[in-house]
XYZ file of C-alpha atoms in Angstrom:
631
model
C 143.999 47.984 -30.799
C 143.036 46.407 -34.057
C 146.281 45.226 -34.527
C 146.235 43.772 -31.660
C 142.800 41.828 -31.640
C 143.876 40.493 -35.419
C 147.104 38.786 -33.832
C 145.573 37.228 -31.071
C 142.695 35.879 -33.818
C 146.094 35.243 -35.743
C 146.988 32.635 -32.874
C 143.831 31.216 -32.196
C 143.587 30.216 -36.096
C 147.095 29.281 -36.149
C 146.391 26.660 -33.178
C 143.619 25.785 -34.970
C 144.746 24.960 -38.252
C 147.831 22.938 -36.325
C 145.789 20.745 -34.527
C 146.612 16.944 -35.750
C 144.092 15.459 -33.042
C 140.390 16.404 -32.009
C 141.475 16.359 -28.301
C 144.040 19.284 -29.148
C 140.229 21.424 -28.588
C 140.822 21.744 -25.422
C 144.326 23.660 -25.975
C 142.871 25.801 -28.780
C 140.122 26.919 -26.007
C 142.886 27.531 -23.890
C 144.457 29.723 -26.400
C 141.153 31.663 -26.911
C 140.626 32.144 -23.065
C 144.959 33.617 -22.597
C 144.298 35.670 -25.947
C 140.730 37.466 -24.363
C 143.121 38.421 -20.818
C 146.278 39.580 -23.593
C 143.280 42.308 -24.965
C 142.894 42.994 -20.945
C 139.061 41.659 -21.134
C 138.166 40.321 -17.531
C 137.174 36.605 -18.912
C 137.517 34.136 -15.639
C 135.983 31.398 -17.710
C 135.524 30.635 -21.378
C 134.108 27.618 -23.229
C 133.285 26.681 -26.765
C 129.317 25.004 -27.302
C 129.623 21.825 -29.177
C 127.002 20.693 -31.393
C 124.503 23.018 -29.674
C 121.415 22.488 -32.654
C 121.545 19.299 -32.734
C 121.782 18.852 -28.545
C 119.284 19.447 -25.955
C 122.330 19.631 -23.535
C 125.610 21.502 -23.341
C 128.876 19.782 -24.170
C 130.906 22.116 -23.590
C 134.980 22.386 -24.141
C 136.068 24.850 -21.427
C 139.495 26.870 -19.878
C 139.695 28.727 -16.628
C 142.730 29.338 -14.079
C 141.338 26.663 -11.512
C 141.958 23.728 -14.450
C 138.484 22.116 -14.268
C 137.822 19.017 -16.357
C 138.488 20.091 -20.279
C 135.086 18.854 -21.387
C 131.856 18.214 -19.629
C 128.091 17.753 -20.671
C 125.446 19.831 -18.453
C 122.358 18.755 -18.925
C 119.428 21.354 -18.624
C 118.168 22.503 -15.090
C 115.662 25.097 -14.147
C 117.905 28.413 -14.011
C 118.065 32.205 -15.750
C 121.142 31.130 -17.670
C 120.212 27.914 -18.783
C 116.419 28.835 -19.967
C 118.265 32.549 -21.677
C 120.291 30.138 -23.574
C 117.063 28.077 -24.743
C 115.094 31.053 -25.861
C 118.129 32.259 -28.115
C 118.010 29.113 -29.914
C 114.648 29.094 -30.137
C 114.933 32.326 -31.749
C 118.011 31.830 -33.928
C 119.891 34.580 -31.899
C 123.333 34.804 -32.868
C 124.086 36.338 -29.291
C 122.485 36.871 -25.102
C 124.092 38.135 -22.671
C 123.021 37.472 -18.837
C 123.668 38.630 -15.984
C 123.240 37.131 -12.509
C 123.175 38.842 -8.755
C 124.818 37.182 -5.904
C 122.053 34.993 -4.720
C 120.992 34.223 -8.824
C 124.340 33.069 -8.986
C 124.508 31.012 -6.476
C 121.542 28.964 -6.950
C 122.576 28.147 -10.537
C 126.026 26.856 -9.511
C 124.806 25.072 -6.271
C 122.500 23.228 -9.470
C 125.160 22.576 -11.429
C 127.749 21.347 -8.498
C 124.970 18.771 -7.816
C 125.815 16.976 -11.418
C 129.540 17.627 -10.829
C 130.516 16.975 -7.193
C 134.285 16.749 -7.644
C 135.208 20.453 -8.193
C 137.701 21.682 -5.887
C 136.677 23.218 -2.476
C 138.888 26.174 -3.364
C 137.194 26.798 -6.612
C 133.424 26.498 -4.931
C 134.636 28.750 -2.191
C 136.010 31.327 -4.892
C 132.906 30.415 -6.823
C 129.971 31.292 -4.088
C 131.826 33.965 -2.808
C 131.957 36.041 -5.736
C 129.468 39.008 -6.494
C 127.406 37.787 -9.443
C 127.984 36.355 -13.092
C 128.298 38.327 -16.259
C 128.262 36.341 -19.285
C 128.509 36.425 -22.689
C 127.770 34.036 -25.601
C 127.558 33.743 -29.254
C 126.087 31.416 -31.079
C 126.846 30.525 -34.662
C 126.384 27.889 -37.219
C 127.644 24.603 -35.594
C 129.237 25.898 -32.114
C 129.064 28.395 -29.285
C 131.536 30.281 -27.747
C 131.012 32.252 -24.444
C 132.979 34.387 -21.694
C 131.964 35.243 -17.764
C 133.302 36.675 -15.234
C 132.333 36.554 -11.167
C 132.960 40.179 -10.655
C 129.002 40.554 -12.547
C 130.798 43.398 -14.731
C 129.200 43.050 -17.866
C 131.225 43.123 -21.192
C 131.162 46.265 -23.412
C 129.392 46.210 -26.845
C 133.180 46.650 -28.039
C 134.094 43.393 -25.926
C 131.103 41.494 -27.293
C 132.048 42.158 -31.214
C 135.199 40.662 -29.980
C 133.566 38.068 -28.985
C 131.835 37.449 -32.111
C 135.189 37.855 -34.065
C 136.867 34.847 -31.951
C 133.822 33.313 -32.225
C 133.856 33.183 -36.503
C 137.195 32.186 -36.332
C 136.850 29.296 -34.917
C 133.626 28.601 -37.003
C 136.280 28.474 -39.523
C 138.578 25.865 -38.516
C 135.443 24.094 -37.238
C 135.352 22.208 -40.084
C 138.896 20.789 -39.158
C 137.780 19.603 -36.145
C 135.388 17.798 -37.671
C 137.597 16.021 -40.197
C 139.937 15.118 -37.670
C 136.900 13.589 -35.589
C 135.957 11.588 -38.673
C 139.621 10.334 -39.324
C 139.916 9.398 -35.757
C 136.135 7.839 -35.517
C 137.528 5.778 -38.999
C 140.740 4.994 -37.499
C 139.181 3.578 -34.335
C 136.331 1.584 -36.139
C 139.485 -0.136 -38.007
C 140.926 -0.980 -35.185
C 137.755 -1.747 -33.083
C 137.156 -4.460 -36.567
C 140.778 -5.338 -36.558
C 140.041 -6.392 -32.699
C 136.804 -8.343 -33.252
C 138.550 -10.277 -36.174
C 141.343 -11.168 -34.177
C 138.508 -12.882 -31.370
C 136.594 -13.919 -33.884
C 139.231 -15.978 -35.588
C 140.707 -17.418 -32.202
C 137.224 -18.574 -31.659
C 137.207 -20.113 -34.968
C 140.247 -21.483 -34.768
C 139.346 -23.474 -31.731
C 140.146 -27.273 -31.911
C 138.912 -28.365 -28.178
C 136.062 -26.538 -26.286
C 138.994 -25.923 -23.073
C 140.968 -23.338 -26.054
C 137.809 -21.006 -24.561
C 140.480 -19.738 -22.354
C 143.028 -18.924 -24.629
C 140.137 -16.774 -26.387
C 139.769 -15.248 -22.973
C 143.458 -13.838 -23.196
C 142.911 -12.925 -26.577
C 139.603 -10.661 -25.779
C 141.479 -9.203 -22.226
C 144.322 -8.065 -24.974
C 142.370 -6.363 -27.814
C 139.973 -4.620 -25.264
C 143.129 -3.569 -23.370
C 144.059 -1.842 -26.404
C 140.959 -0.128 -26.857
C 139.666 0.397 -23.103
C 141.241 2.816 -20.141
C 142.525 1.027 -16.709
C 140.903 -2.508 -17.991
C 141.503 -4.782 -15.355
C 139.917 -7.998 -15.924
C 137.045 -9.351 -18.913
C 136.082 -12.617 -20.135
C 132.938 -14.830 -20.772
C 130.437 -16.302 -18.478
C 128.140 -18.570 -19.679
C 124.700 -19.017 -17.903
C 121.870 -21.933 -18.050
C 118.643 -21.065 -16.931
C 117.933 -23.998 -14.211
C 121.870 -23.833 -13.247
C 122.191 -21.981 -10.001
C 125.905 -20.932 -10.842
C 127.337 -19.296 -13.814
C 130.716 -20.809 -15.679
C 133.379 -18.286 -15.185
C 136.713 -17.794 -18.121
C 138.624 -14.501 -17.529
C 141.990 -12.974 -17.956
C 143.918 -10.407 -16.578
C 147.394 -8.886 -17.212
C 148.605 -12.073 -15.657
C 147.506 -14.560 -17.684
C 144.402 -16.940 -17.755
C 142.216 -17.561 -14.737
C 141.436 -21.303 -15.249
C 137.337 -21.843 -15.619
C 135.374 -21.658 -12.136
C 131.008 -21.298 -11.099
C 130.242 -18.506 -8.867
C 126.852 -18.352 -7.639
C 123.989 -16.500 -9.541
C 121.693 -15.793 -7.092
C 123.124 -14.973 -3.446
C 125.857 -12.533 -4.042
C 123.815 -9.203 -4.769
C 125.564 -7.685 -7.466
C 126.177 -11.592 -9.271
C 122.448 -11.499 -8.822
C 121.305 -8.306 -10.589
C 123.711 -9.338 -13.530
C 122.103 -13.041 -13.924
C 118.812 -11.516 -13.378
C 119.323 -9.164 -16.455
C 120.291 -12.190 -18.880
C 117.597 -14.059 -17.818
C 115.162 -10.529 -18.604
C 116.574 -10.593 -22.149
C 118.471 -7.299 -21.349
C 121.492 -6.525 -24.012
C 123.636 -4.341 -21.243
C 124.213 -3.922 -17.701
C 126.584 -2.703 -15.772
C 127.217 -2.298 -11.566
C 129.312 0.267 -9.899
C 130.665 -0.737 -6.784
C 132.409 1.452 -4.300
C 132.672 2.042 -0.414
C 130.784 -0.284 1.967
C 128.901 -2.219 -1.461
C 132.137 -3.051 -2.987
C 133.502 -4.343 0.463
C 130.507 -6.646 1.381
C 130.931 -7.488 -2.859
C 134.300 -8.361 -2.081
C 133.436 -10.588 1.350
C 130.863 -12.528 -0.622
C 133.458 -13.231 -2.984
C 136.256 -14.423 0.096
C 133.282 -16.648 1.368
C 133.264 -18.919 -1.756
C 136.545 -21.585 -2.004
C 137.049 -21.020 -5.673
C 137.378 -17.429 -5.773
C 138.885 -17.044 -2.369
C 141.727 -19.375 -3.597
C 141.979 -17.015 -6.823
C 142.205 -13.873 -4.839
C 144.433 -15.247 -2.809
C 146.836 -16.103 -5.416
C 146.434 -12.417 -6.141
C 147.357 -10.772 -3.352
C 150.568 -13.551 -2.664
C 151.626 -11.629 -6.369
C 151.002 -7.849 -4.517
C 147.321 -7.324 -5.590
C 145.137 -5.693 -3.064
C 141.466 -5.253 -3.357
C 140.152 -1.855 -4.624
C 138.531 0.975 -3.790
C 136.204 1.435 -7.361
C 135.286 -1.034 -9.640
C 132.985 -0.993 -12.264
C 131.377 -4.319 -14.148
C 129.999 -4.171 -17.389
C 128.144 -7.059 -19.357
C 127.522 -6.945 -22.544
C 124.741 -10.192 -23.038
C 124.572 -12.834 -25.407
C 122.201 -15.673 -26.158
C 124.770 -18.168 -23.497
C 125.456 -15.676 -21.803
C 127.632 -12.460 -21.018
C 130.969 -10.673 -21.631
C 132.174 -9.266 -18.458
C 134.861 -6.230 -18.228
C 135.595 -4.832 -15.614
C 137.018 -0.733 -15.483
C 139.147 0.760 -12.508
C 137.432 3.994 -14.075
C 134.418 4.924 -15.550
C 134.667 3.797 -19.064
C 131.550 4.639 -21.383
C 132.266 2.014 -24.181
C 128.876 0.495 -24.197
C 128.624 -0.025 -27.592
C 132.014 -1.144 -28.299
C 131.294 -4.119 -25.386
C 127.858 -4.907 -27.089
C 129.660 -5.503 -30.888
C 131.920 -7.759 -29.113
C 129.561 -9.419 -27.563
C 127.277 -10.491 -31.300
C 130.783 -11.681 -31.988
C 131.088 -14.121 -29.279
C 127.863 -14.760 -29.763
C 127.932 -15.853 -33.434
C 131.108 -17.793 -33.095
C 130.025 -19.582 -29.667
C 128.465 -21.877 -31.635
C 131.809 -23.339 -32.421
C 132.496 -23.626 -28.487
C 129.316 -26.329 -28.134
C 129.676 -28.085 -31.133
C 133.351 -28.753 -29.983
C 132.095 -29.378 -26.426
C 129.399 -31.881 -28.171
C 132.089 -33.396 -30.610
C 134.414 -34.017 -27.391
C 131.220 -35.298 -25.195
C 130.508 -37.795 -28.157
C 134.825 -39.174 -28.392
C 134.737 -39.484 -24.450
C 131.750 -41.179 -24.807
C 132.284 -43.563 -27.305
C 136.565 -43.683 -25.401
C 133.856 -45.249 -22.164
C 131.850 -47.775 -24.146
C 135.415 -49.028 -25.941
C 136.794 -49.448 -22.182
C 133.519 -50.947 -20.918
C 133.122 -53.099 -23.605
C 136.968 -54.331 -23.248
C 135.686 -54.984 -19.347
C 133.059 -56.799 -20.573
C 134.477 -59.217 -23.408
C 137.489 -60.435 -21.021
C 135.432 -60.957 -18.360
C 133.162 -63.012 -20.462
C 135.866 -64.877 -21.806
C 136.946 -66.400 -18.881
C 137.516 -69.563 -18.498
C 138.633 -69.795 -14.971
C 138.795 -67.975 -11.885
C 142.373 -67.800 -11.857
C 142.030 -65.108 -14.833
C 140.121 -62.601 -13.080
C 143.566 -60.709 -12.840
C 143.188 -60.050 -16.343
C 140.193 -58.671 -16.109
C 141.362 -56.577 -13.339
C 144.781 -55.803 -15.421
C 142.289 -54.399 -18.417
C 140.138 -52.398 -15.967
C 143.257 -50.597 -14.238
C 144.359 -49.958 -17.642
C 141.424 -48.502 -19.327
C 140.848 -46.005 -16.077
C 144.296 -44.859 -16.683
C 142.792 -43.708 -20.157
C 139.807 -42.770 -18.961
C 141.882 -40.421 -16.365
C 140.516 -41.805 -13.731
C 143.627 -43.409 -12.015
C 144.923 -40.735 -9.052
C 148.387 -40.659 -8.020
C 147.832 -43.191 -5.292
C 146.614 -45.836 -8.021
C 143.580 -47.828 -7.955
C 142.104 -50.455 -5.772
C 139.076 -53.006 -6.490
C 137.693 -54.875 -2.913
C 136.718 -57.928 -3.931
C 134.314 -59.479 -0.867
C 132.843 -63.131 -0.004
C 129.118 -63.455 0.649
C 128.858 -64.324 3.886
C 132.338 -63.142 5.415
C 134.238 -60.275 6.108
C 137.329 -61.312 4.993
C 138.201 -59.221 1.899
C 141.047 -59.518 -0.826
C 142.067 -56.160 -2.607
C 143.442 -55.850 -6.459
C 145.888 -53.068 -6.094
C 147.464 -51.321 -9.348
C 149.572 -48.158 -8.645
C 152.567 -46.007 -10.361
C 155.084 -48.223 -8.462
C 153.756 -51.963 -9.214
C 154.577 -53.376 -12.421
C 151.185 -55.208 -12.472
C 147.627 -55.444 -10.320
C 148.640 -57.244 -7.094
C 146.379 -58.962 -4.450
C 146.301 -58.046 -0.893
C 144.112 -60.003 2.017
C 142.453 -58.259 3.935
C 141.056 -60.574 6.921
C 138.412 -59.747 9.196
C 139.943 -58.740 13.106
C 136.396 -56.957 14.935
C 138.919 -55.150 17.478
C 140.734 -53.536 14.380
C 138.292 -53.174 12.366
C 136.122 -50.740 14.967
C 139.188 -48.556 15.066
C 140.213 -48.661 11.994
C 137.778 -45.467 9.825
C 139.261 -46.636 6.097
C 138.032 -50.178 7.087
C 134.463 -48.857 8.829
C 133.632 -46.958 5.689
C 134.331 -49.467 3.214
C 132.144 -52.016 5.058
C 128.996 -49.136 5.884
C 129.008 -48.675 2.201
C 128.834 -52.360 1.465
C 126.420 -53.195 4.118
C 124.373 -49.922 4.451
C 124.014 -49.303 0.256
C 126.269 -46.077 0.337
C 127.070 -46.476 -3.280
C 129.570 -43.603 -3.376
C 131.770 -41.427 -1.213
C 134.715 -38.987 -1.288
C 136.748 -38.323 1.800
C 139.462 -37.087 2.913
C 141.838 -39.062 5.761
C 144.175 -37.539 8.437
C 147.664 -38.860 8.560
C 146.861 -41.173 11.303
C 143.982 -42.800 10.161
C 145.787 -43.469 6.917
C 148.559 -45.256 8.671
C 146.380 -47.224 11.209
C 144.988 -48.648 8.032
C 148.227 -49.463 6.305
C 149.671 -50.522 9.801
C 146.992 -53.208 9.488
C 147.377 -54.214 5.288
C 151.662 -54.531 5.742
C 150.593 -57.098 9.122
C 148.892 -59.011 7.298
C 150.725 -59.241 3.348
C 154.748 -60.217 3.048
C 156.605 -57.685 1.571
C 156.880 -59.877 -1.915
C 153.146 -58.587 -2.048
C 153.436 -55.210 -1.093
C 157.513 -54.167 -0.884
C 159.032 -51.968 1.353
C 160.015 -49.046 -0.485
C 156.336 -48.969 -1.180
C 155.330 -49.018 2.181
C 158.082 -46.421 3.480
C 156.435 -44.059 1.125
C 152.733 -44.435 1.795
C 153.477 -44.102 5.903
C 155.011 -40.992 5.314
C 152.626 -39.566 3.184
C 151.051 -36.317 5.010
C 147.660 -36.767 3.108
C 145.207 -39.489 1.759
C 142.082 -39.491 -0.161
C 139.721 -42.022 -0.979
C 137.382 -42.146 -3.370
C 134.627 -45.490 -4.031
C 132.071 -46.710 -6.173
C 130.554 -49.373 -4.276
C 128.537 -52.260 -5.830
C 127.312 -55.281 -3.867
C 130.434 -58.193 -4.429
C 133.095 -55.870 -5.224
C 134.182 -51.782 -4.787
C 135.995 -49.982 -7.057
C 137.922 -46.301 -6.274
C 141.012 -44.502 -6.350
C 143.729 -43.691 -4.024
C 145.562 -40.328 -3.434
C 148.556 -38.427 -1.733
C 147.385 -34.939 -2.885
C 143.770 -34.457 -1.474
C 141.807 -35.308 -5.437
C 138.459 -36.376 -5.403
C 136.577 -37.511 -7.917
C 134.065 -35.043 -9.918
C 130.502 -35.780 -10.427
C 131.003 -36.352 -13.998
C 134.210 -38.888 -12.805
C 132.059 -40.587 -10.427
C 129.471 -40.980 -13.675
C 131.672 -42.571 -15.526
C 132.929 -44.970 -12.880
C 129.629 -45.923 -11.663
C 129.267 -47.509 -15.324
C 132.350 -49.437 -14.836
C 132.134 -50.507 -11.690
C 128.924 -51.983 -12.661
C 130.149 -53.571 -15.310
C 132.972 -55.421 -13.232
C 130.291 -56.143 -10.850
C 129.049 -58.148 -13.552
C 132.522 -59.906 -14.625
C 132.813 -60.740 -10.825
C 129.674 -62.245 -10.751
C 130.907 -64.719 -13.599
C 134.431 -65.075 -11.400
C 132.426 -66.062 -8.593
C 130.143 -68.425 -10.467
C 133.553 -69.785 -12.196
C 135.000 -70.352 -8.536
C 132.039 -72.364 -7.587
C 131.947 -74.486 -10.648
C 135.742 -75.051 -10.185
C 134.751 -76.425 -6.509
C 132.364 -78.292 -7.504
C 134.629 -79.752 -10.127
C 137.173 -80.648 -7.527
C 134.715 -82.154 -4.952
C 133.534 -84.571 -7.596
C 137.393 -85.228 -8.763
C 138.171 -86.056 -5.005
C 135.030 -88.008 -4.926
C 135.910 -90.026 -8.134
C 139.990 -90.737 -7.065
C 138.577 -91.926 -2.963
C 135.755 -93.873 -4.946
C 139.333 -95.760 -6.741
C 141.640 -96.403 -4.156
C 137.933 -97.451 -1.463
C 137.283 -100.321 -5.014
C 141.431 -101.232 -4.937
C 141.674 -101.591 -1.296
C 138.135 -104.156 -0.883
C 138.943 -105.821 -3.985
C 142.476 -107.585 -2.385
C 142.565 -110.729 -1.672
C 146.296 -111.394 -0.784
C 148.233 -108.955 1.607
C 150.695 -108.498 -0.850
C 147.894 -106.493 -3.278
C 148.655 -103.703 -0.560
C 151.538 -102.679 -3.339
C 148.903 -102.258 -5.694
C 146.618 -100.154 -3.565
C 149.307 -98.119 -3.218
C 150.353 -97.456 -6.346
C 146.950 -96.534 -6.919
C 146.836 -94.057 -3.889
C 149.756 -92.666 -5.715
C 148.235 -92.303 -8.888
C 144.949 -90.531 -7.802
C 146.814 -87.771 -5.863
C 149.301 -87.062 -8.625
C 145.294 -86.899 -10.499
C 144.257 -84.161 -8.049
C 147.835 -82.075 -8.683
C 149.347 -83.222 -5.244
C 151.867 -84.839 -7.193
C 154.288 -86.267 -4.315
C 157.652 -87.770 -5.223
C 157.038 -90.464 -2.408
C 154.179 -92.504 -1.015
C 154.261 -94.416 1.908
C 151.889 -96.592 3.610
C 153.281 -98.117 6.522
C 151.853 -100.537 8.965
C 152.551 -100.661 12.736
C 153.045 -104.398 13.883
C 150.982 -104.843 17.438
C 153.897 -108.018 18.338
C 156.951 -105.920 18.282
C 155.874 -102.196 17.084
C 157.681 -102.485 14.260
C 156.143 -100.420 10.924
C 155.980 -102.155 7.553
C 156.236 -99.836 4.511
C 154.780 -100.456 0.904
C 156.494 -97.772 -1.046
């Protein structure tokens, strides 16, 4: 018998001493629990008592035939077994045994089923059906190391010295496990730093604030390395009066470009914001069953992510059954990661979180540096607006100016696809003329525009650029139907040759499906953009074009003041070469001085640019009808 007991502790040290990770524990208790049924001691369930000092739970690495979780952590409830096991520690026993009648037994496992509901129905049927619960435990220096069975048979005093024999041996080789636990905490704190380094130099390494994304992919691959069943993680960065929150992520797919989700409506989006704004360092939000589904409808009810998913489930995704969010805050902000699993990495999410954190700092000074080149990029373009329209000289040049404003919104990237149109109108009328520049004109061309009131009323392009003239509507962004857009090109092509607007163009724009208009509109002129694939113009565009609309409005002002002086100009030159030709014609005194009259007729319209080749005055004779010319 001896023999016997000393080969099966022979195994359990040899297993021991073999192990190469600290998760080879649970096949060393396995070893213990098939060596106690090789000495033919009734042992349904055996477990070794981690820690058990230092704890004022049990984490506990366990075997038994129905292949229960390896390791689990029971934390104290009110039962015989439980309080037996605080007394002996109390006490410094090295060894209790209890034992527990049918209905004792019961009790304690229908309290400990509560903190573990997924056991087996088989193994709760065997488990409650039983008689009772003999166990019996050791406790050493660092660790535990107990046997039960359900038959309530309790173990001999020759079964329990057993017991205590297993139970030194694996004291022994304790101190194994515990080295291998250190090597593997060291090893994963190296590669926990080697994964922060490798964020926290992407982030550093960051040359324009939109690289944030590439960062993204860079944290979703390092946490994927360290995390189970990661499925998504990135940053979202919050502002206290903003009522949505700046989403980056990344998946195994790539890079989800930036998009705002609400922080307020959706209830889980809610409880998240509402912990950054509380200061909090870590949240998280389980969702499952009928919360995750009404999660998930909030999230199909808002465009951006509804076009996201979307694009998700065209590439096979479909939408979950368990998902788990944690956020790990920072002063901007939070990290987001979401787990297909529980994942209890809290601390690991928080470190990489005072990375981002320190290094976001980076992220706004580039966003400021880039804010400051497109600003001063805007005051170059305006101030090019400006000096050629105050360096004209006529009205004719005001297709310069336009020329340099198409130009400078190409650089400004605010030119669609469609091109760019300026309506230019005349106070008083509503006859418009239109600058046009687009992809497929080799400069800014003019196109009339005259006023028809039948065509006009159903004609919505036309209506809306005259309400916003005439009603103040300084901007708007819409989107026309394939038949509006042609009624109003129908109309433009009837009324401009097709040297102004040729007919490849117009083939094109009539069978575009799609337009899109988007004005600024000042009070002589309105500027916008065109486009065949539904853009609009952002808030921030819209900005930016106010500014230069404004500032043509101001160069048109000068071409309309230039036009007036010019026709002022010309009424007196008209005025001065009549005056000349009404001296001439009272100052003859011969008929023959007709000759000279008109020679100065002549002159005085070649003066005014008429500049004929041939001037004839010719005089009908009452006597015969004949007609006398002077050439």
């Amino acid at each position: 018998r001896e023999a016997t007991i000393e080969a099966a502790l022979e195994r359990v040290r040899s297993r021991s001493m073999a192990m190469h990770k600290s998760e080879e524990l649970k096949e060393i208790i396995q070893v213990v629990y098939e060596q106690f049924l090789h000495l033919n001691i009734l042992v349904e369930h055996a477990g070794f008592i981690m820690d058990y000092k230092e704890r004022d739970d049990m984490h506990i690495w366990l075997a038994d035939q129905y292949n229960i979780p390896s390791q689990i952590t029971i934390p104290y409830f009110d039962s015989p077994h439980w309080n037996s096991f605080i007394e002996a520690k109390e006490k410094g026993l090295d060894f209790f045994a209890n034992h527990l009648g049918f209905e004792e037994k019961n009790k304690f496992y229908q309290g400990l089923f509560k903190l573990f509901p997924g056991v087996a129905d088989e193994a709760k049927d065997y488990y409650f059906n039983s008689p009772g619960l003999a166990i019996s435990t050791v406790l050493l220096e660092n660790i535990g190391l107990y046997i039960e069975n359900f038959s309530a048979i309790p173990y001999t005093d020759e079964e329990n010295a057993t017991l205590m024999r297993f139970g030194k041996v694996f004291q022994q080789t304790y101190t194994r496990f515990l080295d291998l636990q250190k090597a593997e905490a060291q090893a994963r704190e190296a590669k926990i730093e080697a994964a922060l380094e490798k964020v926290r130099s992407r982030t550093m390494g960051m040359q324009l604030s939109e690289e944030l994304g590439d960062v993204a992919t860079v944290l979703f691959k390092e946490l994927n390395q360290l995390v189970e069943n990661l499925w998504t993680c990135g940053f979202v960065l919050c502002e206290r009066e903003r009522p949505e929150d700046e989403w980056w992520l990344s998946t195994e797919t790539g890079f989800i470009p930036a998009f705002y989700l609400p922080n307020t409506s959706g209830v889980t989006h809610a409880n998240i914001y509402q912990g950054w704004l509380n200061g909090e360092s870590y949240h998280t939000e389980q969702l499952e069953g009928e919360a995750l589904k009404e999660h998930y409808e909030w999230l199909m009810n808002i465009p951006v992510s509804r076009k996201i998913f979307e694009e998700m489930m065209a590439d096979g995704f479909t939408l979950p059954t368990w998902r788990k969010l944690h956020c790990a805050y920072f002063s901007q902000g939070y990290l987001v990661i979401i787990t297909q699993v529980p994942c209890p990495e809290e601390l690991i999410f928080k470190r990489f979180a005072q990375v981002f954190d320190l290094t976001y700092t980076r992220f706004l000074d580039l966003q400021k540096a880039e804010l400051q080149a497109r600003e001063a990029k805007i005051e170059v373009a305006l101030e090019k607006i400006r000096s050629r329209s105050l360096g004209m000289h006529r009205s004719v040049e005001i297709k310069d100016v336009v020329s340099i404003l198409f130009e400078k919104l190409k650089e400004l990237d605010l030119a669609f696809d469609g091109g760019a149109a300026i309506h230019l109108f005349t106070e008083g009328s509503r006859h418009a003329v239109i600058w046009v520049a687009s992809p497929d004109l080799a400069e800014p061309t003019c196109v009339n525009l005259p006023y028809d009131e039948n065509a006009f009323e159903s004609n919505p392009i036309i209506t809306d650029v005259w309400n916003a003239k005439e009603t103040g509507e300084d901007i708007y962004n819409k989107f026309y139907s394939l038949e509006e857009k042609n009624t109003y090109f129908d109309y433009v092509f009837k009324h401009n040759d097709l040297i102004t607007v040729p007919k490849l163009s117009r083939d094109f724009i009539l069978q575009a499906d799609s337009y899109t208009a988007s004005f600024i509109a000042e009070k002589n002129s309105l500027l916008g953009a065109n486009s065949w694939t539904r853009q609009l113009f952002s808030d921030n565009d819209f900005i930016v074009l106010k500014r230069i609309a404004r500032v043509f409005e101001q160069a048109y002002i000068r071409f309309l003041d230039l036009q007036k002086a010019e026709a002022q100009s010309r009424e007196s030159q008209i005025e001065a070469a009549l005056e000349r030709v009404r001296s001439r014609t009272l100052a003859m005194q011969k008929s023959d001085e007709l000759a000279e009259t008109a020679a100065v007729l002549f002159k005085q319209l070649i003066n005014l640019g008429i500049a004929p080749n041939r001037l004839y005055i010719g005089i009908v004779r009452d006597d015969d009808g004949h007609i006398e010319f002077w050439v």
